[in-house]
Coordinates of C-alpha atoms in Angstrom, one line a residue:
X903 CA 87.8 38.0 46.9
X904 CA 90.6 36.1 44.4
X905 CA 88.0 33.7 44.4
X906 CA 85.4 35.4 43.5
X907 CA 87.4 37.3 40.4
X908 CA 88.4 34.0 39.1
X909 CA 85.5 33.3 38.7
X910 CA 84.2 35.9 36.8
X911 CA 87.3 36.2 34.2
X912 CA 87.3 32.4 34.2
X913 CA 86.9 31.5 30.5
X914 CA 87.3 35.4 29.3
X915 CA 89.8 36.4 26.7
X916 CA 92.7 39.1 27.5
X917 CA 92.4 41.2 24.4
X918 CA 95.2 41.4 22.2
X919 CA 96.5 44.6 21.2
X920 CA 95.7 45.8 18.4
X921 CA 97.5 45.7 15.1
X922 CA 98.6 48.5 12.8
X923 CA 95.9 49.6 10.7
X924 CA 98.1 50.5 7.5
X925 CA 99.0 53.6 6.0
X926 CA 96.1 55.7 7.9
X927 CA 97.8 54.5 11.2
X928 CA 101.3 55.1 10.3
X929 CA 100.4 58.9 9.3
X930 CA 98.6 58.8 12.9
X931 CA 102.0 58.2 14.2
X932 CA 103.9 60.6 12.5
X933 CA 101.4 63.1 13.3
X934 CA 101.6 62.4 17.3
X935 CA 105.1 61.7 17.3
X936 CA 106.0 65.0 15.1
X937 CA 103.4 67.0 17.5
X938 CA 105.6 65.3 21.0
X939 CA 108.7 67.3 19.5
X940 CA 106.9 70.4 18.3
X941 CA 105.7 70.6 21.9
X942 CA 109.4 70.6 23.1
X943 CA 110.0 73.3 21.1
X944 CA 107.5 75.3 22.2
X945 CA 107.8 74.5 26.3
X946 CA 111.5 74.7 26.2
X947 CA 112.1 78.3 24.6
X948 CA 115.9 78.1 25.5
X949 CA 116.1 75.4 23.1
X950 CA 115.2 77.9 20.4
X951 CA 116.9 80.3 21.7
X952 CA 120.4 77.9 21.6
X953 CA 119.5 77.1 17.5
X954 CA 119.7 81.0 16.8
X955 CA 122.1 82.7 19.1
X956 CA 125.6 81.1 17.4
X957 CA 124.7 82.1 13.8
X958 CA 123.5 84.8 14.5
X959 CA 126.4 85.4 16.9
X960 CA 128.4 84.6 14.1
X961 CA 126.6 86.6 11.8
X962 CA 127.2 90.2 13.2
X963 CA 131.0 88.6 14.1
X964 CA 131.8 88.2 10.8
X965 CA 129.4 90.6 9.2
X966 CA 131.3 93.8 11.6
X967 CA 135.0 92.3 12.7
X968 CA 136.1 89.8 9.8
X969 CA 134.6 91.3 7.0
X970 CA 135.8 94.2 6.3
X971 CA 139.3 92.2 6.0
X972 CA 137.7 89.9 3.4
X973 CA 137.4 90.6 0.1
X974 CA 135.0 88.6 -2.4
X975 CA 135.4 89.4 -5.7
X976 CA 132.1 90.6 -7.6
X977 CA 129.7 90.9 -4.3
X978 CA 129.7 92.2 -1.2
X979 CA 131.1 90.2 1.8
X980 CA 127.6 90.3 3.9
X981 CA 126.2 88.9 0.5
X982 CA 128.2 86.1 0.5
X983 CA 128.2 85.3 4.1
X984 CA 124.5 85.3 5.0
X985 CA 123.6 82.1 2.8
X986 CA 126.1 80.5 4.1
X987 CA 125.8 80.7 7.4
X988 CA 121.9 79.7 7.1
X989 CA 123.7 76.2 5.6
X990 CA 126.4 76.2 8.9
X991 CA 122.8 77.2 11.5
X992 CA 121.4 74.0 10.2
X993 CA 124.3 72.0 11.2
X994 CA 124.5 73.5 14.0
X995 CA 120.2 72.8 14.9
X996 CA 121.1 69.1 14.3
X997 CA 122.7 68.7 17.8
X998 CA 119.4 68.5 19.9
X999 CA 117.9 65.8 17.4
X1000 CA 121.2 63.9 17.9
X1001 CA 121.1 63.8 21.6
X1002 CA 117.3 63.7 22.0
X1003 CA 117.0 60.5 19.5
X1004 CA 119.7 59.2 22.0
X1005 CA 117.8 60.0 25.6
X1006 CA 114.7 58.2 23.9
X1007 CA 116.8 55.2 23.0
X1008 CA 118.3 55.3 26.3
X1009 CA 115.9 56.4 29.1
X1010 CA 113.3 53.9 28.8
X1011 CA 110.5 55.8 26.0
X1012 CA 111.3 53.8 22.9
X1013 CA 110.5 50.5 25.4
X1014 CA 107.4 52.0 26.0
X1015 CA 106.1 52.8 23.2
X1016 CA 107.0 49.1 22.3
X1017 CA 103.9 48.1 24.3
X1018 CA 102.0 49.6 21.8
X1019 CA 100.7 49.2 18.1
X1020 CA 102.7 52.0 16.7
X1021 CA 104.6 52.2 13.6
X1022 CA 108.3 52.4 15.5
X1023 CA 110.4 54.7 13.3
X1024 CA 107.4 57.2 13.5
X1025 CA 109.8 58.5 16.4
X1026 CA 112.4 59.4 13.7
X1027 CA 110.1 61.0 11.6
X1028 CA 109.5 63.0 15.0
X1029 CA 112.5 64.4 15.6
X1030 CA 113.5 65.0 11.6
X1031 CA 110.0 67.4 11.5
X1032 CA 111.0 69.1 14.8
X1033 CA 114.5 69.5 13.6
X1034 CA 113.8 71.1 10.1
X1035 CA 111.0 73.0 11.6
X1036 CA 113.7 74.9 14.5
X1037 CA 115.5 75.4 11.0
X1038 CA 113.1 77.2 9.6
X1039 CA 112.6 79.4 12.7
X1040 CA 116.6 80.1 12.0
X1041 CA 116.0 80.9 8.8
X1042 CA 113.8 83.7 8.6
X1043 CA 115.4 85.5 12.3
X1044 CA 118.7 85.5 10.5
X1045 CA 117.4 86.6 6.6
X1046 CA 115.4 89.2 8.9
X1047 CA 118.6 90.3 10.3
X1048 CA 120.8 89.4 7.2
X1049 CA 118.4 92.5 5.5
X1050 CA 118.8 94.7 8.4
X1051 CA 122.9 95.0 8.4
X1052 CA 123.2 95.3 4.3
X1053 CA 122.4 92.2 2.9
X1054 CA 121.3 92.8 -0.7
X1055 CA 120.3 89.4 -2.7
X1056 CA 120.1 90.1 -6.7
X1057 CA 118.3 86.6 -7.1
X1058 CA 115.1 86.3 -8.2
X1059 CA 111.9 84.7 -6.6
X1060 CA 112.4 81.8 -8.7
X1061 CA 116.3 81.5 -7.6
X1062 CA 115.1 81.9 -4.1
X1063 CA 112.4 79.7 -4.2
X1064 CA 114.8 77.1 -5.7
X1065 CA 117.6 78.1 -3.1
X1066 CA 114.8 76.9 -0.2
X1067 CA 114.5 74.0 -2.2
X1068 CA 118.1 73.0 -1.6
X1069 CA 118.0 74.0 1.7
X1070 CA 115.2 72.0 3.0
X1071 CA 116.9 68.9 1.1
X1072 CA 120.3 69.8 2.7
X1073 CA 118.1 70.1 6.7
X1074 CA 116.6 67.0 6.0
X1075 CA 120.0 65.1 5.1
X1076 CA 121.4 66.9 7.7
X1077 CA 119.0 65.5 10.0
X1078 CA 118.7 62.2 8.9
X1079 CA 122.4 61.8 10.1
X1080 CA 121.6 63.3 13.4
X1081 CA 118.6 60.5 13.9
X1082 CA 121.7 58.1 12.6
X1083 CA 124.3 59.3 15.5
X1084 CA 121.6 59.3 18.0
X1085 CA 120.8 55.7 17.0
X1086 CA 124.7 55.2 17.4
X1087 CA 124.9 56.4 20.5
X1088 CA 125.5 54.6 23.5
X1089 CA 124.8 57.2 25.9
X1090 CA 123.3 61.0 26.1
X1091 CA 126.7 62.5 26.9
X1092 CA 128.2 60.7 23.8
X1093 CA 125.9 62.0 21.6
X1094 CA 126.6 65.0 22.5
X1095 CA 129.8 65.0 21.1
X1096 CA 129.2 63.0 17.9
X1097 CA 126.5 65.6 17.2
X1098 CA 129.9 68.3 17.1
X1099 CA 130.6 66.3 13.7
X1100 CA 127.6 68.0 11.8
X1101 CA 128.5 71.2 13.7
X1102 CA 132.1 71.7 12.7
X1103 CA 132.4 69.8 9.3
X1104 CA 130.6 72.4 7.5
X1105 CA 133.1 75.1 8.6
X1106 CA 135.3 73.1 6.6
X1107 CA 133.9 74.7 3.7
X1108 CA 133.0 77.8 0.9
X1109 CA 130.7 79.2 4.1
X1110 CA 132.4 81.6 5.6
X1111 CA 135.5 82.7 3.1
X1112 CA 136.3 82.3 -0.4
X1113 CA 138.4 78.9 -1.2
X1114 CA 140.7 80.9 -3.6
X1115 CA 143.4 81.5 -1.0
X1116 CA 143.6 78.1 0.7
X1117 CA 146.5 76.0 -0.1
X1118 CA 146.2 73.4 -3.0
X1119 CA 145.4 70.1 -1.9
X1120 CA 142.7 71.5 0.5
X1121 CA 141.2 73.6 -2.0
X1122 CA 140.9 70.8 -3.9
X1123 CA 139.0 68.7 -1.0
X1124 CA 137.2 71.8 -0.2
X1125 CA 135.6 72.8 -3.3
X1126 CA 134.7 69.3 -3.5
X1127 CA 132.7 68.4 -0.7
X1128 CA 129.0 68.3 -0.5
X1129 CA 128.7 71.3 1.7
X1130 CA 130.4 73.3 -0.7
X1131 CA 128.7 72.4 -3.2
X1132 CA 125.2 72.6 -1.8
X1133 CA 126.3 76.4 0.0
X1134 CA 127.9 77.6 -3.3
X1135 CA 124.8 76.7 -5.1
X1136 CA 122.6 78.2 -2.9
X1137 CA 124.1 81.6 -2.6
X1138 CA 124.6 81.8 -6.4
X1139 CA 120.8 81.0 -6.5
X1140 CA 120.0 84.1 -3.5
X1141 CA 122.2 86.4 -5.6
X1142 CA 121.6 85.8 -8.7
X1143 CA 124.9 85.1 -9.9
X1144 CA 126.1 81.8 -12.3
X1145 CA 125.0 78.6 -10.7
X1146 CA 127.0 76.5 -13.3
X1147 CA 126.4 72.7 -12.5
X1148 CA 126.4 73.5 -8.5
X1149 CA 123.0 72.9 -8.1
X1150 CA 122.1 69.8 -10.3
X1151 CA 125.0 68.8 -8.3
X1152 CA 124.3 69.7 -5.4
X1153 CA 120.9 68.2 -5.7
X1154 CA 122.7 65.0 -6.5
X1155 CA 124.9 65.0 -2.9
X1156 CA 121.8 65.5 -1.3
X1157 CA 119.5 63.1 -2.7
X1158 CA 121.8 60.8 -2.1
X1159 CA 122.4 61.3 1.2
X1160 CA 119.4 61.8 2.5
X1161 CA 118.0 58.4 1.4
X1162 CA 121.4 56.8 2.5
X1163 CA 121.2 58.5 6.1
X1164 CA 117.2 57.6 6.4
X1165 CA 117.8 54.1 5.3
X1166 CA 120.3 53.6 7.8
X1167 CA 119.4 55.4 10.6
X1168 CA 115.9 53.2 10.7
X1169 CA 118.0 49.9 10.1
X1170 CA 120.1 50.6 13.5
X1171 CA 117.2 52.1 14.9
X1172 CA 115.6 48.7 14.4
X1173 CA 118.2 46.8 15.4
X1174 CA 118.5 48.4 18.6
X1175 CA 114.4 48.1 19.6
X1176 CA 114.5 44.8 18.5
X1177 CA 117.5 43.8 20.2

């Protein structure tokens, strides 16, 4: 029987895999790899159900508790908060894609899919889609409810149209640093609690109360950072108020880091396929 095969692959060639057919095959990738992720989504509905339940959570806290001890001068308090909690449920979306960039670094997929003639940071591009695309789902539940319990935007269509704008820049920065902490990762339970860093950071911020009151040196690093910047702009955009320089500026911060985190979240993610 060994014989006999020997025979009959004597002098044949194994053939070789395949190589990457350019552009055309690298869009094939993202377009399976995005589709793997959607199809988390939508076979896991608790995961869904975890990226809209704490802003929303938070919404009706601070919407029915808090606010009526806040006072924001020129708008009402629901009116300021609802913009920026849709910045704070982003941050908060960006866990799974940290910890799910780190199981498929970690439980054997990326090696697999090393076998084959794919374009290998396709399964970045994956989880960024997936990510920005639970966003999305957040976004319209919590405007939905945002209308239902008094919030009144002033803005215009073309204000909101540019707010979304920011927004989707601002989810795919986000994002991009998730795919760069999952890359950093070590392990699934250590991602975990990196992916707390885009969570709680932007709490540190315009979100949720005025800066006015805080104390002078972290006013100062408040009003500075890029969340602030990029929420501040975005609800001056939704209600129609004076933008000033916030969203050129925001647009800046966000640019920025978006290339920044893409660039470097590929590079490690390279390194660590590779190596």
């Amino acid at each position: 029987m060994t014989q006999t095969l020997s025979r009959e692959t004597e002098g044949a060639q194994i053939p070789a895999v395949p190589e990457s057919a350019g552009l055309a095959s690298v869009l094939s990738d993202f377009r399976v790899l995005i589709g793997r992720n959607v199809k988390h989504i939508t076979r896991n509905p608790e995961m869904l159900l975890q990226a809209v339940s704490l802003p929303i959570v938070l919404l009706l806290l601070f919407r029915f508790m808090f606010g009526p001890a806040i006072n924001v001068p020129g708008m009402a308090y629901v009116d300021y908060l609802v913009p920026g909690l849709l910045a704070i449920s982003i941050g908060f979306n960006s866990t799974t894609t940290v910890v799910g960039v780190a199981a498929d670094l970690t439980q054997g997929l990326v090696e697999r899919f090393r076998s084959m003639p794919m374009f290998g940071p396709a399964v970045l591009v994956g989880h960024v889609a997936a990510g920005m695309l639970r966003s999305l789902v957040s976004f319209v539940i919590m405007v939905a409810i945002g209308f239902a319990i008094g919030f009144r935007p002033g803005g215009s269509a073309l204000g909101w149209l540019a707010a979304i704008g920011l927004l989707v820049l601002f989810a795919a920065g986000v994002f991009w640093l998730a795919v760069l902490l999952g890359s950093i990762s070590k392990t699934v339970e250590g991602a975990g609690g990196l992916g707390m860093i885009l969570v709680f950071v932007p709490y540190a911020s315009s979100a949720l109360v005025p800066t006015q009151a805080m104390p002078g040196v972290l006013r100062v690093i408040v009003d500075n950072q890029p969340f602030t910047v990029l929420m501040d702009a975005v609800r001056a955009l939704m209600n129609g108020t004076p933008a000033g320089g916030t969203a050129w500026l925001a647009l800046a911060w966000w640019g920025v880091i978006t290339a920044a985190a893409s660039f470097l979240a590929v590079r490690k993610f390279n390194r660590r396929t590779k190596g």
